Short mmCIF file of C-alpha atoms in Angstrom, two decimals:
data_model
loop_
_atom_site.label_atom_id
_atom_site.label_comp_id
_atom_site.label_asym_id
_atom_site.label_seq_id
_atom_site.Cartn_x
_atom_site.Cartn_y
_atom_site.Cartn_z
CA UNK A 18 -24.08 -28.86 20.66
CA UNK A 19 -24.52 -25.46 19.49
CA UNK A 20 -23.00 -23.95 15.96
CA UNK A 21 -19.86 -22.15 15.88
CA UNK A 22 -20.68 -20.16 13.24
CA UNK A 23 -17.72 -21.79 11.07
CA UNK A 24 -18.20 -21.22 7.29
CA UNK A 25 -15.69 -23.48 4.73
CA UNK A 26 -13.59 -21.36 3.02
CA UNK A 27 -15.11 -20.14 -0.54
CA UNK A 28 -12.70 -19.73 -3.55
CA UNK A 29 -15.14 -17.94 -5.44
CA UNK A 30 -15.79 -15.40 -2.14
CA UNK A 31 -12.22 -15.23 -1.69
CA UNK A 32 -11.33 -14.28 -5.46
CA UNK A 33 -13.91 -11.74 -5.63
CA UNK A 34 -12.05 -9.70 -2.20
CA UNK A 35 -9.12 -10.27 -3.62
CA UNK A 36 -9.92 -8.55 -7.37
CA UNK A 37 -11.99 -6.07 -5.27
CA UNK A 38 -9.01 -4.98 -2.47
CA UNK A 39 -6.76 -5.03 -5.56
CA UNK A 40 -8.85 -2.67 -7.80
CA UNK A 41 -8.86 -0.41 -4.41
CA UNK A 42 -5.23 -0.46 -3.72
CA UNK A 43 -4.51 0.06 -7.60
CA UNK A 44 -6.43 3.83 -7.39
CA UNK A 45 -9.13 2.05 -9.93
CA UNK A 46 -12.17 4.44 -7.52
CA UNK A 47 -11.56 7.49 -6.36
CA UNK A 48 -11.85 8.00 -2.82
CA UNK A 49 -15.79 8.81 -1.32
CA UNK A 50 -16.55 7.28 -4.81
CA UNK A 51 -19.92 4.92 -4.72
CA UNK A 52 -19.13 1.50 -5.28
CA UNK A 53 -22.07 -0.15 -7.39
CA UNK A 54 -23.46 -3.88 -5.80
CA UNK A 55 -24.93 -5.00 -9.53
CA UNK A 56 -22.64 -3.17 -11.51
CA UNK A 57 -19.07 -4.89 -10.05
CA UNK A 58 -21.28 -8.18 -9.80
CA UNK A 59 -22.41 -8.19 -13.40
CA UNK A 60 -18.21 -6.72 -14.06
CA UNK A 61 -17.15 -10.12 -12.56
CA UNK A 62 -20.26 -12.37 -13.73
CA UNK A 63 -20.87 -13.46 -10.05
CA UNK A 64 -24.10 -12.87 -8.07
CA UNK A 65 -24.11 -10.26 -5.59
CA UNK A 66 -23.83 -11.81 -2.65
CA UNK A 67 -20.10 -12.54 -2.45
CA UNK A 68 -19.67 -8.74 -4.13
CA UNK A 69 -21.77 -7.86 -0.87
CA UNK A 70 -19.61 -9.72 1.51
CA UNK A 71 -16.72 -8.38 0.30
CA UNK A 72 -17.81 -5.01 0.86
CA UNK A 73 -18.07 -6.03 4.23
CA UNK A 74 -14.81 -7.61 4.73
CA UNK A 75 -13.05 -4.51 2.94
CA UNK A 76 -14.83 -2.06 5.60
CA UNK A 77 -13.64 -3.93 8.51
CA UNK A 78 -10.22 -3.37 7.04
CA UNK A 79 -10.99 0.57 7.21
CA UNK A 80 -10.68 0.42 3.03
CA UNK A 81 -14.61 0.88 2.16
CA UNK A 82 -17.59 2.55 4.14
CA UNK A 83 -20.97 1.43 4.41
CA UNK A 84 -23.58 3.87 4.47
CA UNK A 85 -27.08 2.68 5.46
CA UNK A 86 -29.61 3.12 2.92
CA UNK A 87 -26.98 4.43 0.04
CA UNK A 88 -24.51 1.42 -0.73
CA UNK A 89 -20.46 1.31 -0.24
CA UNK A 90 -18.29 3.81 -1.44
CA UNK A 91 -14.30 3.87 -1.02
CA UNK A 92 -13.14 5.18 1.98
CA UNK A 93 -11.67 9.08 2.33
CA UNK A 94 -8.92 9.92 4.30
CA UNK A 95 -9.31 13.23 6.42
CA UNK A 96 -6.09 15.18 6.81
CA UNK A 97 -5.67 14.03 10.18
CA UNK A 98 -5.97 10.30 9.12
CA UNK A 99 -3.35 10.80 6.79
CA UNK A 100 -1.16 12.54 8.97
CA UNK A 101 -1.68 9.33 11.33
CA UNK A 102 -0.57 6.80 8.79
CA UNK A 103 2.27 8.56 7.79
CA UNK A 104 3.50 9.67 10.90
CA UNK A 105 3.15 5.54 11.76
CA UNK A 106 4.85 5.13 8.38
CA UNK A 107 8.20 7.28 9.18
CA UNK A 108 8.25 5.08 12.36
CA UNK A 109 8.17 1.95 11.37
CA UNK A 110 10.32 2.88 7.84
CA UNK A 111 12.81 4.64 9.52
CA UNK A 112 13.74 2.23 11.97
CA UNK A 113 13.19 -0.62 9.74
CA UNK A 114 16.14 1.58 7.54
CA UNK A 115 18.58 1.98 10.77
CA UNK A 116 18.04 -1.92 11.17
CA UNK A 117 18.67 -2.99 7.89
CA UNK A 118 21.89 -0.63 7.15
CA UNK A 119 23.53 -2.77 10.36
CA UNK A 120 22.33 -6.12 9.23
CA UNK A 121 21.31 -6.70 5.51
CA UNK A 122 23.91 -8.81 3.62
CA UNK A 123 25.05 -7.58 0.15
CA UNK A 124 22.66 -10.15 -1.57
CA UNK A 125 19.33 -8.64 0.36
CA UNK A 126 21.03 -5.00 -0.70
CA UNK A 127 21.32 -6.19 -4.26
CA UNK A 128 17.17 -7.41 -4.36
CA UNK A 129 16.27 -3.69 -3.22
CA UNK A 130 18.38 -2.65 -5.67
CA UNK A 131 16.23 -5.10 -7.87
CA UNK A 132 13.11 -3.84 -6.90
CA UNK A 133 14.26 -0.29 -7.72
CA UNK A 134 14.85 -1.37 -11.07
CA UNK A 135 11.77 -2.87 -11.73
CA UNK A 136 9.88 0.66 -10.86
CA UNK A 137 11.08 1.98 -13.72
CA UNK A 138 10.61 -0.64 -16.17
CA UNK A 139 6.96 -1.12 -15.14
CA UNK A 140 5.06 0.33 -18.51
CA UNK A 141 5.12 4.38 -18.01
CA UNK A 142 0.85 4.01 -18.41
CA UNK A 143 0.87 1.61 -15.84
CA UNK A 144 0.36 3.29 -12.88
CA UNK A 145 -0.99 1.20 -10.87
CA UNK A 146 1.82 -1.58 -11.83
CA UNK A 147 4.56 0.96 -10.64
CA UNK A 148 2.60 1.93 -7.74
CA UNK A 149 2.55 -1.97 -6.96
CA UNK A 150 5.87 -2.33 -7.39
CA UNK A 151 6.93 1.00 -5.52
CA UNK A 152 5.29 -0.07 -2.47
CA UNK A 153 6.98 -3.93 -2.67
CA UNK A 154 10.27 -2.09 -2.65
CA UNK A 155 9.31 -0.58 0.86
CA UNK A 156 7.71 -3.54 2.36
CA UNK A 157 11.24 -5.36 1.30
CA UNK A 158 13.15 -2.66 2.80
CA UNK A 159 11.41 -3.23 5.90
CA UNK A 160 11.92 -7.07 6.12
CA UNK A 161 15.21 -6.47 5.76
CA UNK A 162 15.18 -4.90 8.93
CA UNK A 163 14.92 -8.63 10.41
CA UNK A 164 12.37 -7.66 13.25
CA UNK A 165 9.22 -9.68 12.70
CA UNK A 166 7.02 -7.70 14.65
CA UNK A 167 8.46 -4.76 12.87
CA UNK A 168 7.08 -6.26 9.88
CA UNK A 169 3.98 -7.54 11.08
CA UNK A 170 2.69 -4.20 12.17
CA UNK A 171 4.02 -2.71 8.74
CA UNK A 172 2.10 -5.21 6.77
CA UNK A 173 -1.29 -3.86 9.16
CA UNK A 174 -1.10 -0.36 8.11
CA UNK A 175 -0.42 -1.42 4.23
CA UNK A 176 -3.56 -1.19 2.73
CA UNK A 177 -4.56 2.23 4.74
CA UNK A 178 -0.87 3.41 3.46
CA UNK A 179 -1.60 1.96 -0.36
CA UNK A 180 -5.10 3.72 -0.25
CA UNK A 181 -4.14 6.93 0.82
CA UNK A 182 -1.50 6.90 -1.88
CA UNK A 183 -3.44 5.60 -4.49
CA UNK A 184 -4.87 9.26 -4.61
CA UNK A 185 -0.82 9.80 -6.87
CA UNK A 186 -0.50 6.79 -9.02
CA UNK A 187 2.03 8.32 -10.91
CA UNK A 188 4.69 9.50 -9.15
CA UNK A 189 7.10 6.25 -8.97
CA UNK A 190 9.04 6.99 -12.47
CA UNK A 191 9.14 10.58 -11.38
CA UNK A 192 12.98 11.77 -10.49
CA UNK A 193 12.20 12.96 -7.77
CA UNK A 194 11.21 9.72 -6.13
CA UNK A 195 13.88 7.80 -7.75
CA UNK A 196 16.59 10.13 -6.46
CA UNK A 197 15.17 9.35 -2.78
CA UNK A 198 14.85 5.76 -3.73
CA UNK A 199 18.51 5.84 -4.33
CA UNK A 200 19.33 8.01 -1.23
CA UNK A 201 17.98 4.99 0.53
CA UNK A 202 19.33 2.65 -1.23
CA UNK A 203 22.84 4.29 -0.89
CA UNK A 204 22.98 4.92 2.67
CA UNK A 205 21.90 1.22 3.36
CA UNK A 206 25.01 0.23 1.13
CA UNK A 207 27.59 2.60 2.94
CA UNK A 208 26.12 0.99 6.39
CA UNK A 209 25.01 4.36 7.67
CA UNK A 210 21.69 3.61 10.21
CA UNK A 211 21.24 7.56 10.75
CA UNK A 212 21.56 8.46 7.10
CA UNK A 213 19.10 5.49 5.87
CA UNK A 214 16.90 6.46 8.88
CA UNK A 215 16.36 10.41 6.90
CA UNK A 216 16.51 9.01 4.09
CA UNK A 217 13.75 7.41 4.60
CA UNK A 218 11.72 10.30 6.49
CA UNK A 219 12.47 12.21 4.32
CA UNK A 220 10.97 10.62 1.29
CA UNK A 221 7.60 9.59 3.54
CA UNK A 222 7.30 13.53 4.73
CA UNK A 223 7.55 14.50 0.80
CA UNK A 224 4.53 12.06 0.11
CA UNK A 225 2.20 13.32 3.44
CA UNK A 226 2.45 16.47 1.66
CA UNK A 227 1.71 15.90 -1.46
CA UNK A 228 -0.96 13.23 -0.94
CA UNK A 229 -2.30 16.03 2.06
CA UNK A 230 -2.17 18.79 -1.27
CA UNK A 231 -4.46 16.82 -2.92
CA UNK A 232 -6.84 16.24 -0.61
CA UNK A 233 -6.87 20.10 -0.06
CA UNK A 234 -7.30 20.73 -4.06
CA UNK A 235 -9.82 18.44 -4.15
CA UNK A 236 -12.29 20.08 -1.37
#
């Protein structure tokens, strides 16, 4: 009988991704910045190898390169790619806002309006904490929309959307985004589908350009 290949799950291997994808999402390393084998393995007191195959398992999720001969670095978004995941963002959002202004129940309204809350008492030098809890406001928005596969693909293109905007870590307490967060919020309350649905695009277009105004700056 020949080997499968199977490997028993490793808490230790599995901790390690998860601090690393976390550090990632959170805007810790810049983007195209190296990412040092020995350095995050001494960081964490592990060995390198499960630092190593984490690297691996975060480039197959499009979050870190590997380049032969020179290490891992985080991954950068071209313009293009970031036009991509937002123009996939405004899709999914935006219907996932029509959806949920027809069907969410007061009590599912009243946890958005939750998680709007706790933006803005995440500490103001926390960025990555408000960032964190900017982006679990969205990804409840969109369950709300009670499509499954809605959701599924949403939760797919998280950590390329989370990347991308980890290049603005601190623009959740601005007024600006809460006054969109609230647009949202409102036009989900007064059951208006078409008015949640530009809400929505509305507030994804404003972050394409700024996160695509950043990339351009830093060229």
């Amino acid at each position: 009988m020949h080997a499968l290949g199977f490997r028993r799950p490793n808490q230790l291997r599995e901790a390690v991704y998860r601090h690393l994808k976390d550090l990632l999402l959170s805007g810790r390393f810049a983007p195209g910045e190296r990412l040092s084998e020995p350095l995050l393995a001494q960081e964490l007191g592990v060995s390198r190898t499960p630092v190593r195959e984490a690297f691996m398992r975060l480039a197959e999720e499009g979050l870190v390169e590997l380049v032969p001969g020179k290490g891992a670095r985080v991954r950068r978004f071209s313009p293009e790619e970031v036009e991509e995941v937002y123009g996939v963002r405004a899709l999914l959002e935006g219907e996932a806002a029509r959806l949920a202004a027809l069907r969410a129940t007061l009590w599912e309204l009243e946890e958005l309006k939750e998680r709007l809350k706790a933006i803005d008492e995440a500490p103001r030098e926390d960025y990555a904490e408000q960032m964190r809890r900017d982006l679990e406001f969205h990804r409840t928005l969109v369950r709300l929309s009670g499509n499954r596969t809605l959701f599924r693909l949403y939760e797919d293109l998280l950590s390329s959307l989370a990347l991308a905007r980890s290049a603005l870590p601190n623009l959740s307490q601005e007024e600006t985004t809460r006054e969109e967060h609230r647009a949202i919020l409102e036009a989900l309350k007064a059951r208006d589908p078409e008015g949640a649905r530009r809400a929505v695009e509305a507030h994804v277009e404003r972050f394409k350009g700024l996160v695509l105004e950043h990339l351009k700056e830093g060229r």
